[in-house]
XYZ file of N, CA and C in Angstrom:
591
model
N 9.313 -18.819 -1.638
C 10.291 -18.616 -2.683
C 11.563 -19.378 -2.310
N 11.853 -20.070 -3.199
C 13.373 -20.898 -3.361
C 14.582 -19.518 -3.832
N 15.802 -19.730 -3.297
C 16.609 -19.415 -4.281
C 17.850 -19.942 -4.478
N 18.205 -20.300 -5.228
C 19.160 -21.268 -5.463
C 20.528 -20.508 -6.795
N 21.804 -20.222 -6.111
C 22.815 -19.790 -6.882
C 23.009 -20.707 -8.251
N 23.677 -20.063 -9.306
C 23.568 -21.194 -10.534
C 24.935 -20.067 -11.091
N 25.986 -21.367 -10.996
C 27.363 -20.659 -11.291
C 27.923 -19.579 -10.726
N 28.693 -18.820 -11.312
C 29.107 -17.504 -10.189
C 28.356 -16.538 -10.062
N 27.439 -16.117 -11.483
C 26.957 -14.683 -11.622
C 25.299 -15.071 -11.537
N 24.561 -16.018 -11.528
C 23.391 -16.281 -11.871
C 22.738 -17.042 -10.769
N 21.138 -16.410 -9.755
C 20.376 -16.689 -9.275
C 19.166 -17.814 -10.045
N 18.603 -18.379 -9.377
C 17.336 -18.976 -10.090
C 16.261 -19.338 -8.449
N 15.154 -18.511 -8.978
C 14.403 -18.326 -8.107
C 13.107 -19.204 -8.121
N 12.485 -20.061 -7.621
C 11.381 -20.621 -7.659
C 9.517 -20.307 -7.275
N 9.020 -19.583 -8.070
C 8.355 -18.832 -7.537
C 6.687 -19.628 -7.879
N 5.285 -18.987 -7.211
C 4.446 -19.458 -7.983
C 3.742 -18.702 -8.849
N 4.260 -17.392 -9.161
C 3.983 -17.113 -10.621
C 4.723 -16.337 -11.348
N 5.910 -16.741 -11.970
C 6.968 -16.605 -13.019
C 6.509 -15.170 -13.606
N 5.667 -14.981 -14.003
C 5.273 -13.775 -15.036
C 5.430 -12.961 -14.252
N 4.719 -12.777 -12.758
C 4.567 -11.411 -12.054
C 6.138 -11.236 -11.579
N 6.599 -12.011 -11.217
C 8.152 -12.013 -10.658
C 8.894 -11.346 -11.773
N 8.841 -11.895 -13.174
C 9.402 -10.929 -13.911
C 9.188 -9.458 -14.412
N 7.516 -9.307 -14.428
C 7.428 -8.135 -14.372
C 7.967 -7.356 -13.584
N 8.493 -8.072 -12.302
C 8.449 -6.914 -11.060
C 10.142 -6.634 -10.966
N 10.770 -7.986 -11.545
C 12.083 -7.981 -11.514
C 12.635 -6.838 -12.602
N 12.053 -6.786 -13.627
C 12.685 -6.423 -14.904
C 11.763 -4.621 -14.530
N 10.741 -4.436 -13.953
C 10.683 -3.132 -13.063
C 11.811 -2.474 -12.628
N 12.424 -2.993 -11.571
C 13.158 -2.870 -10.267
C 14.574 -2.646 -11.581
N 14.781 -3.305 -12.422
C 15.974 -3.262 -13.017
C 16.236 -1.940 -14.201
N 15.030 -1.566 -14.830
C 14.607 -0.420 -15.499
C 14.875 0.857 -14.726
N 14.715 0.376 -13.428
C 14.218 2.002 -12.419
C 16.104 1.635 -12.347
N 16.789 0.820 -12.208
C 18.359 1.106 -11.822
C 18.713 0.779 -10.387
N 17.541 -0.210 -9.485
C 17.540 -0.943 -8.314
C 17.990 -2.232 -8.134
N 17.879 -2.792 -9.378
C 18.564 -4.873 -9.355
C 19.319 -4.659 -10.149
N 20.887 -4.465 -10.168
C 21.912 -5.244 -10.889
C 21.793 -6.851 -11.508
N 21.037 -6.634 -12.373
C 21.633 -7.894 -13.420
C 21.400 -7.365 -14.680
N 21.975 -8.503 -15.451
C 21.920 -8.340 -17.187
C 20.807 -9.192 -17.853
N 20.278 -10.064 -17.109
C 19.241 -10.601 -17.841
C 18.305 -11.418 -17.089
N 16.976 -11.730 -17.508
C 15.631 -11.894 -16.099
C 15.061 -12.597 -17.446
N 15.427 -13.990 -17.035
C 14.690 -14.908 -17.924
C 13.563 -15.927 -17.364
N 12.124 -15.844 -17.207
C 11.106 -16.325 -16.587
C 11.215 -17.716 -17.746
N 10.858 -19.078 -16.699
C 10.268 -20.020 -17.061
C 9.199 -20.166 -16.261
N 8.543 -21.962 -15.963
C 8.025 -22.506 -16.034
C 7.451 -22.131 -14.418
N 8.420 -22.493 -13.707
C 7.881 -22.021 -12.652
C 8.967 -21.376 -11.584
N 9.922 -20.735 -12.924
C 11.186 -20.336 -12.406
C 11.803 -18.462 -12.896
N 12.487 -18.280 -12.692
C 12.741 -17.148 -13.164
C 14.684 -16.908 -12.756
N 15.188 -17.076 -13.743
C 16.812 -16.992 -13.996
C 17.294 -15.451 -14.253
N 18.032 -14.808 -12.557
C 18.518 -13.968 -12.970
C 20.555 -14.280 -13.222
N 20.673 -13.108 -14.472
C 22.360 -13.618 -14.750
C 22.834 -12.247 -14.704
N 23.635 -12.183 -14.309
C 25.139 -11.045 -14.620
C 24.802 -10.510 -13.409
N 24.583 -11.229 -12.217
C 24.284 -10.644 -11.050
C 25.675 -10.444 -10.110
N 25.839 -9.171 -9.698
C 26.944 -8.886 -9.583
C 27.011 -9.189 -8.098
N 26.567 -9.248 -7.475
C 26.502 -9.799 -5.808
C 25.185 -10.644 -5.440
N 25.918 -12.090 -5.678
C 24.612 -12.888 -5.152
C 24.142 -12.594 -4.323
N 24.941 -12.695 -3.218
C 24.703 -13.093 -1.125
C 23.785 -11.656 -1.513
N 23.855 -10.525 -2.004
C 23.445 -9.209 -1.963
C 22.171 -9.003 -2.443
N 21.843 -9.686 -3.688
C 20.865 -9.472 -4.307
C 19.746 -10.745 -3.650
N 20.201 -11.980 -3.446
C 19.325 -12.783 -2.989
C 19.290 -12.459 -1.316
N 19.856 -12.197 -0.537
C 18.720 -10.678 0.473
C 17.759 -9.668 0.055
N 18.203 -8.998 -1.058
C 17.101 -8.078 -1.070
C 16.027 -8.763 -1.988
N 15.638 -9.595 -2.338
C 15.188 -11.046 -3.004
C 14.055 -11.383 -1.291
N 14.735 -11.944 -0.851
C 14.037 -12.904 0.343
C 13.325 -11.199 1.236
N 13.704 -10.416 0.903
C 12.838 -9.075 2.175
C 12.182 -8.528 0.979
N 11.471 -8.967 -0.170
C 10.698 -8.058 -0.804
C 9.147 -9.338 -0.752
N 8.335 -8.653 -0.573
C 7.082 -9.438 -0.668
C 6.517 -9.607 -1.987
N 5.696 -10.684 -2.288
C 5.499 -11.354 -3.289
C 4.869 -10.667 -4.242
N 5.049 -9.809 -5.630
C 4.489 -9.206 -6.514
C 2.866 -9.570 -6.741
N 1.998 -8.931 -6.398
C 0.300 -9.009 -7.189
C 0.384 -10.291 -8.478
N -0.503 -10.679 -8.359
C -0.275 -11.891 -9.413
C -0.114 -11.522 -10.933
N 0.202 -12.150 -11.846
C 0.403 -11.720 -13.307
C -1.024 -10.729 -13.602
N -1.205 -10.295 -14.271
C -2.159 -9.199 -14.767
C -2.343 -9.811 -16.027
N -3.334 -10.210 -17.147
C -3.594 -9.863 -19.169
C -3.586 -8.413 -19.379
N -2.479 -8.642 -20.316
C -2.825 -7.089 -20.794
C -4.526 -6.820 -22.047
N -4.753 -5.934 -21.911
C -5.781 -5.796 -22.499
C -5.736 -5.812 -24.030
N -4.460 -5.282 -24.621
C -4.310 -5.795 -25.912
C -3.293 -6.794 -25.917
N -4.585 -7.796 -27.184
C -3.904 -8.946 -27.200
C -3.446 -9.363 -28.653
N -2.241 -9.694 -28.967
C -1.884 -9.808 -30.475
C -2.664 -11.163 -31.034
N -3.140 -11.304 -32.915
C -3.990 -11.754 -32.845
C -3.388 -12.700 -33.648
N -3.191 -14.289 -33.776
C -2.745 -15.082 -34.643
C -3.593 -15.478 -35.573
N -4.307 -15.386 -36.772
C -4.785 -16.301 -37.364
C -4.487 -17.659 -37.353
N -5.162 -18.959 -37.077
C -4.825 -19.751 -37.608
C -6.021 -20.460 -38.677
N -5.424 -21.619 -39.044
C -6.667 -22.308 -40.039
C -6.417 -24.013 -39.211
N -7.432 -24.598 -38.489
C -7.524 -25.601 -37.799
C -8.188 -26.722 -38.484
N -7.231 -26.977 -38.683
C -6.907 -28.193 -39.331
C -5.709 -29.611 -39.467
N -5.459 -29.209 -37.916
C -4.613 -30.216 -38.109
C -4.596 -31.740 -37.855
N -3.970 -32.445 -38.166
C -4.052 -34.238 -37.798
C -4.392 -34.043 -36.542
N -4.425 -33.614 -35.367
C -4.549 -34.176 -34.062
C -6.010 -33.781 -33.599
N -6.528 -32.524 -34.482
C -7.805 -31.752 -33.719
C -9.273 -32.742 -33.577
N -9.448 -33.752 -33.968
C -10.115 -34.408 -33.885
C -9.927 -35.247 -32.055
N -8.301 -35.581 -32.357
C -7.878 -36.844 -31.002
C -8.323 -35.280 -30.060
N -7.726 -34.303 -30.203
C -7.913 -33.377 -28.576
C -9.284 -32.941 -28.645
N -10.254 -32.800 -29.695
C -11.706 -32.635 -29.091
C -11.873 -33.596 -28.643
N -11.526 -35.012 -28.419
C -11.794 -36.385 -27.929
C -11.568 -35.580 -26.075
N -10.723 -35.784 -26.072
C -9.472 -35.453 -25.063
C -10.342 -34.625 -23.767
N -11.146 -33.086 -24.683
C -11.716 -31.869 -23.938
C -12.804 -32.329 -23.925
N -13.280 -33.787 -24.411
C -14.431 -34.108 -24.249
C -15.753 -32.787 -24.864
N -15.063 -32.256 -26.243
C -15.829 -31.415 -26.719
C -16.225 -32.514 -28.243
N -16.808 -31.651 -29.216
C -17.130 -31.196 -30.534
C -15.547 -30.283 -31.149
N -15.365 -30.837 -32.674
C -14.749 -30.279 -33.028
C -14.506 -28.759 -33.204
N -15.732 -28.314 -33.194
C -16.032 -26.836 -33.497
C -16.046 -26.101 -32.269
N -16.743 -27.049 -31.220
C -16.845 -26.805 -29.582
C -15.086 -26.241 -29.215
N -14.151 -26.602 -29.615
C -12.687 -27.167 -29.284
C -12.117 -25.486 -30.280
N -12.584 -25.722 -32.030
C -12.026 -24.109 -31.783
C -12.973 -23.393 -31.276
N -14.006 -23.116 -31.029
C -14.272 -22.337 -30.308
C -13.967 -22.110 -29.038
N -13.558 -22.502 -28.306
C -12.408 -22.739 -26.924
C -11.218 -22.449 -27.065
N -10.797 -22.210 -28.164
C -9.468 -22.186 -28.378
C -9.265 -20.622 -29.359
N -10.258 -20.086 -29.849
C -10.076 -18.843 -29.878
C -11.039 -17.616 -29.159
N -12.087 -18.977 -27.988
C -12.415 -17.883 -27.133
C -11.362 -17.660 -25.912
N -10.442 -18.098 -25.857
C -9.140 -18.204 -24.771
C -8.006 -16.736 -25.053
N -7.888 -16.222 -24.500
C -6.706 -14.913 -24.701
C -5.427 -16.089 -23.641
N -4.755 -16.342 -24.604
C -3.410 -16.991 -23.456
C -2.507 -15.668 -23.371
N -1.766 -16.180 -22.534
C -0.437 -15.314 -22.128
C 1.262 -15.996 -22.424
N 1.988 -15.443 -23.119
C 3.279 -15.737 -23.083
C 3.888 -16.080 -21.709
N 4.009 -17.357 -21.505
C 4.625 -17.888 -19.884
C 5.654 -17.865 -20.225
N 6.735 -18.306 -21.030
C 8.235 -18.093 -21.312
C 8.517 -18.548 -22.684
N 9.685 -18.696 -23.186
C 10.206 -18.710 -24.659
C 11.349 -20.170 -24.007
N 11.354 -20.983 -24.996
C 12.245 -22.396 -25.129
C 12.250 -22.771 -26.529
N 13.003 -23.717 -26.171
C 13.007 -25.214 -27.000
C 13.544 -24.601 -28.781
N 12.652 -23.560 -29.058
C 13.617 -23.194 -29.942
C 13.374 -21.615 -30.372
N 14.380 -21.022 -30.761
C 13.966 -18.932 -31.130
C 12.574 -19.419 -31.694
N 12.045 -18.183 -31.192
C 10.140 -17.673 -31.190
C 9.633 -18.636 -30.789
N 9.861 -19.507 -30.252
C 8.988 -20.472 -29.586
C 8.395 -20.167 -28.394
N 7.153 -19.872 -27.966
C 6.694 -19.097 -26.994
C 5.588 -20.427 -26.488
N 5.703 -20.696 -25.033
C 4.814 -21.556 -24.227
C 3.747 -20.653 -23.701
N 2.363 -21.155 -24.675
C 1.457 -19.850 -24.310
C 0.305 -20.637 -22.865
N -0.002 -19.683 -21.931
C -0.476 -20.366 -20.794
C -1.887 -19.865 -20.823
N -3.164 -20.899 -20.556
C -3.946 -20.344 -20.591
C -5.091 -21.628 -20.997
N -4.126 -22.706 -21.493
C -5.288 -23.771 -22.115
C -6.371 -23.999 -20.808
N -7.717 -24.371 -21.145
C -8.259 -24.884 -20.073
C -8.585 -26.774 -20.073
N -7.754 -26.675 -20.588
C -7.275 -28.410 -20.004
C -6.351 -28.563 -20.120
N -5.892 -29.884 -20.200
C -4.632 -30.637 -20.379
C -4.912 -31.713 -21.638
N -3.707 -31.499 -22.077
C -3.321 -32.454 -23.377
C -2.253 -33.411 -23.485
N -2.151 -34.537 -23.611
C -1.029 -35.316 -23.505
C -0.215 -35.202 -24.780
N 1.011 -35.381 -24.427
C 1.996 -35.127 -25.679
C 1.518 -36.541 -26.522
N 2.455 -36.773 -27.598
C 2.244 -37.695 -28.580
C 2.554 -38.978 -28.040
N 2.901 -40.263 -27.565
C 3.858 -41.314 -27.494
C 4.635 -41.301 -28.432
N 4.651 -41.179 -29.652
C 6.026 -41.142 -30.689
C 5.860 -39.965 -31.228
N 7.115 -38.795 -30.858
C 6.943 -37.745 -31.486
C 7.156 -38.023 -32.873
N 6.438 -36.873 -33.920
C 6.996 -36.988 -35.075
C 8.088 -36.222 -35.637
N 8.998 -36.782 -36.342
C 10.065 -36.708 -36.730
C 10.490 -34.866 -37.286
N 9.464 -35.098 -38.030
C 9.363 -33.009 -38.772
C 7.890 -32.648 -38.676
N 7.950 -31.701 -37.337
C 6.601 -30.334 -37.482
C 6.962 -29.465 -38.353
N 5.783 -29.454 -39.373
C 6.004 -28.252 -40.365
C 5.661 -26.966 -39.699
N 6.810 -25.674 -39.728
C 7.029 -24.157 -39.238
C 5.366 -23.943 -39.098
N 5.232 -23.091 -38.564
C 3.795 -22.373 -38.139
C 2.758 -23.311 -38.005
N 3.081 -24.633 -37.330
C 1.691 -25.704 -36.958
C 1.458 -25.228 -35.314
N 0.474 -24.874 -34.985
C -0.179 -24.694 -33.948
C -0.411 -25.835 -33.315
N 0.064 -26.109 -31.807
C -0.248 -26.959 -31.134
C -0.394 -27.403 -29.613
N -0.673 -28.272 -28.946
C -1.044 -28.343 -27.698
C -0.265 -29.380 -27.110
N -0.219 -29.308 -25.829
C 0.883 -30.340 -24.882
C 0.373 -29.799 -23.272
N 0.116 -30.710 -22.735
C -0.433 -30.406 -21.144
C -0.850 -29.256 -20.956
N -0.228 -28.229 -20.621
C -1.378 -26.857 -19.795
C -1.031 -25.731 -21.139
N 0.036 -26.059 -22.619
C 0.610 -25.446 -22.850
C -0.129 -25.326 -24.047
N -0.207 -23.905 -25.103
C -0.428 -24.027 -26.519
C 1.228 -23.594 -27.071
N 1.020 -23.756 -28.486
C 2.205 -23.005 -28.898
C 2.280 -22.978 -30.193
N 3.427 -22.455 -30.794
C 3.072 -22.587 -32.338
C 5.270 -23.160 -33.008
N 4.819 -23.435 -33.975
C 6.347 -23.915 -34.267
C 7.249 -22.822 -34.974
N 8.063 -22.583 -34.171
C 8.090 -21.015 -35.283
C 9.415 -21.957 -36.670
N 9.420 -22.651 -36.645
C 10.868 -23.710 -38.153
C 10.263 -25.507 -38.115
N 10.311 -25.469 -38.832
C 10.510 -27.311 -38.846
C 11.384 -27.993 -38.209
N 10.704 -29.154 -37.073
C 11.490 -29.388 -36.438
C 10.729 -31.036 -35.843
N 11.658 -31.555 -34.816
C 10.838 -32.769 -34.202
C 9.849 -32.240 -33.333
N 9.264 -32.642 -33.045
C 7.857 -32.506 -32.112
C 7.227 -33.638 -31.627
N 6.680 -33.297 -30.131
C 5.276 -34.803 -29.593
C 4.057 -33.883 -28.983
N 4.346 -32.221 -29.452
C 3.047 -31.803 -29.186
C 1.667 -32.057 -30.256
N 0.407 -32.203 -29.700
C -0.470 -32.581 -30.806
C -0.803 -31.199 -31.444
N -1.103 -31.694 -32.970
C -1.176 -30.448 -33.950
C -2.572 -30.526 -34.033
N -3.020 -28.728 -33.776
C -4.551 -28.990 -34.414
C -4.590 -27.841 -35.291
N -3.477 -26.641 -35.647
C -3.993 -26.040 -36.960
C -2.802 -25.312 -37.259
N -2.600 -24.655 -38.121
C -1.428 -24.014 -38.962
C -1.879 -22.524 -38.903
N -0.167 -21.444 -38.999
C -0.763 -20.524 -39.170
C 0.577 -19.915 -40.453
N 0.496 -18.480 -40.827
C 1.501 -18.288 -41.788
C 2.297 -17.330 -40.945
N 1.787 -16.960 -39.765
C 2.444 -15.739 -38.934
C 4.312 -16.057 -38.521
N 4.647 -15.268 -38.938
C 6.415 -15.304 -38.904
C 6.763 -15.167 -37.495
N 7.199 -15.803 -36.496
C 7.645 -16.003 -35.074
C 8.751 -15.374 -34.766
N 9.835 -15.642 -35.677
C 11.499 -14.891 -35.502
C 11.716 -14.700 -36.593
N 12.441 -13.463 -36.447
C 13.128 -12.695 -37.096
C 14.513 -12.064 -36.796
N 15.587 -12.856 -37.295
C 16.608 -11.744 -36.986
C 16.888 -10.458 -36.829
N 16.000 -9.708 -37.885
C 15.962 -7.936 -38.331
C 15.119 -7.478 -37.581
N 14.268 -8.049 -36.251
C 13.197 -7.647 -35.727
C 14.089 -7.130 -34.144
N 13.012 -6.385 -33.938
C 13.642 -6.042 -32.428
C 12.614 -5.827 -31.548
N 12.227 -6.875 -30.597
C 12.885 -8.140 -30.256
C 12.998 -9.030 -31.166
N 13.648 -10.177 -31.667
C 13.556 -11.035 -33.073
C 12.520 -12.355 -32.659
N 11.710 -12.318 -31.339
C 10.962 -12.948 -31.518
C 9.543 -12.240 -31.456
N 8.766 -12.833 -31.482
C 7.060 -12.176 -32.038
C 6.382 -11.744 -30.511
N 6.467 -13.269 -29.990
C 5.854 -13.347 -28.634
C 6.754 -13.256 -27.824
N 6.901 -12.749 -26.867
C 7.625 -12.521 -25.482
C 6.765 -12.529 -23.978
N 7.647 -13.076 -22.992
C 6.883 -13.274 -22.049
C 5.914 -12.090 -21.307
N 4.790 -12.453 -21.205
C 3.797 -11.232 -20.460
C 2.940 -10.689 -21.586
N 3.291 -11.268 -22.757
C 2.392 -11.097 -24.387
C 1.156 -11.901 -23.948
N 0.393 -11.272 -24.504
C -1.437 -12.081 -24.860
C -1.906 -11.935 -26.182
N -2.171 -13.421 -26.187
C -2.297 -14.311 -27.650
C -3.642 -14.389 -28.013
N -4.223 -14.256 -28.849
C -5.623 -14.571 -28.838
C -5.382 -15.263 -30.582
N -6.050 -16.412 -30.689
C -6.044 -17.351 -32.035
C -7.430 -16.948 -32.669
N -7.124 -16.828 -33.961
C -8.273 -16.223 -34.652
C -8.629 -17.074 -36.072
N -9.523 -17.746 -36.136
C -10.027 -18.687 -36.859
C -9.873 -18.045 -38.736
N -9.167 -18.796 -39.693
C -9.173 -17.933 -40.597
C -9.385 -19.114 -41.714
């Protein structure tokens, strides 16, 4: 484990599996044991902020042993999509499958919410079993709810926006919501399962 201070109030820890670290962090913070205000897991990182004693907390950080690895939860929320998008042809190329071979791989897969970016409800779901190369020229506007793939990652678009992940299907499922609580759909340690519609 890395840990590295980030401004006055905020740790960022380097771990090798983001999910269990947050489970265990955002544990420890529930029970009223880690002072901070917020435990934001990425990629292969995990950002704690409103930490009220670095030198303090990154000791009791470096003397705790490494959390059991991420766990799937057993229920998994279910996206419809309809696969069909411009790219699903190039990434069955890619998985060296059949088109049908490819969704079927892709909704026999339960992913997991690895972290939230790039934009509200945007959730980097982990779990693909390959890799996908982004686009060389992203395109300019992904239309909201296009389902898509990028190296180890799936995801879905929760607004219209630029993109260079490849699209292989659409869904109508609403990602964010202001009036929602949490206002996004997926959150990290969520399991995704895509459901052919």
């Amino acid at each position: 484990m890395e840990i590295r201070p980030v401004g006055r109030s905020a740790l960022l820890i380097e771990v090798d599996d983001p999910l269990a670290w947050f489970a265990a962090l955002d544990a420890e913070r529930a029970a009223g044991r880690l002072a901070v205000t917020d435990i934001v897991p990425g990629a292969r990182t995990v950002l704690l902020d409103g930490v009220s004693s670095i030198a303090a907390v990154a000791a009791t950080l470096r003397s705790w042993p490494p959390p059991p690895r991420s766990a799937r939860d057993a229920d998994a929320i279910s996206i419809p999509v309809t696969f069909d998008g411009p790219d699903l042809s190039t990434v069955a190329r890619c998985a060296d499958l059949s088109v049908d071979a490819l969704i079927a791989a892709l909704t026999g897969t339960t992913f997991t919410v690895a972290f939230g970016g790039f934009a509200p409800g945007f959730a980097y779901l982990s779990g693909l079993p390959w890799s996908v190369p982004r686009l060389d020229n992203p395109r300019p506007r992904v239309p909201a709810g296009s389902v898509a793939l990028a190296a180890e990652f799936a995801g879905i678009y929760p607004t219209a926006s630029p993109g260079g992940w490849q699209l292989v299907g659409r869904t109508d499922t609403v990602l964010f919501g202001i009036d929602r609580d949490p206002p996004a759909l997926l959150t990290p340690g969520l399991c995704v399962r895509f459901v052919a519609s």
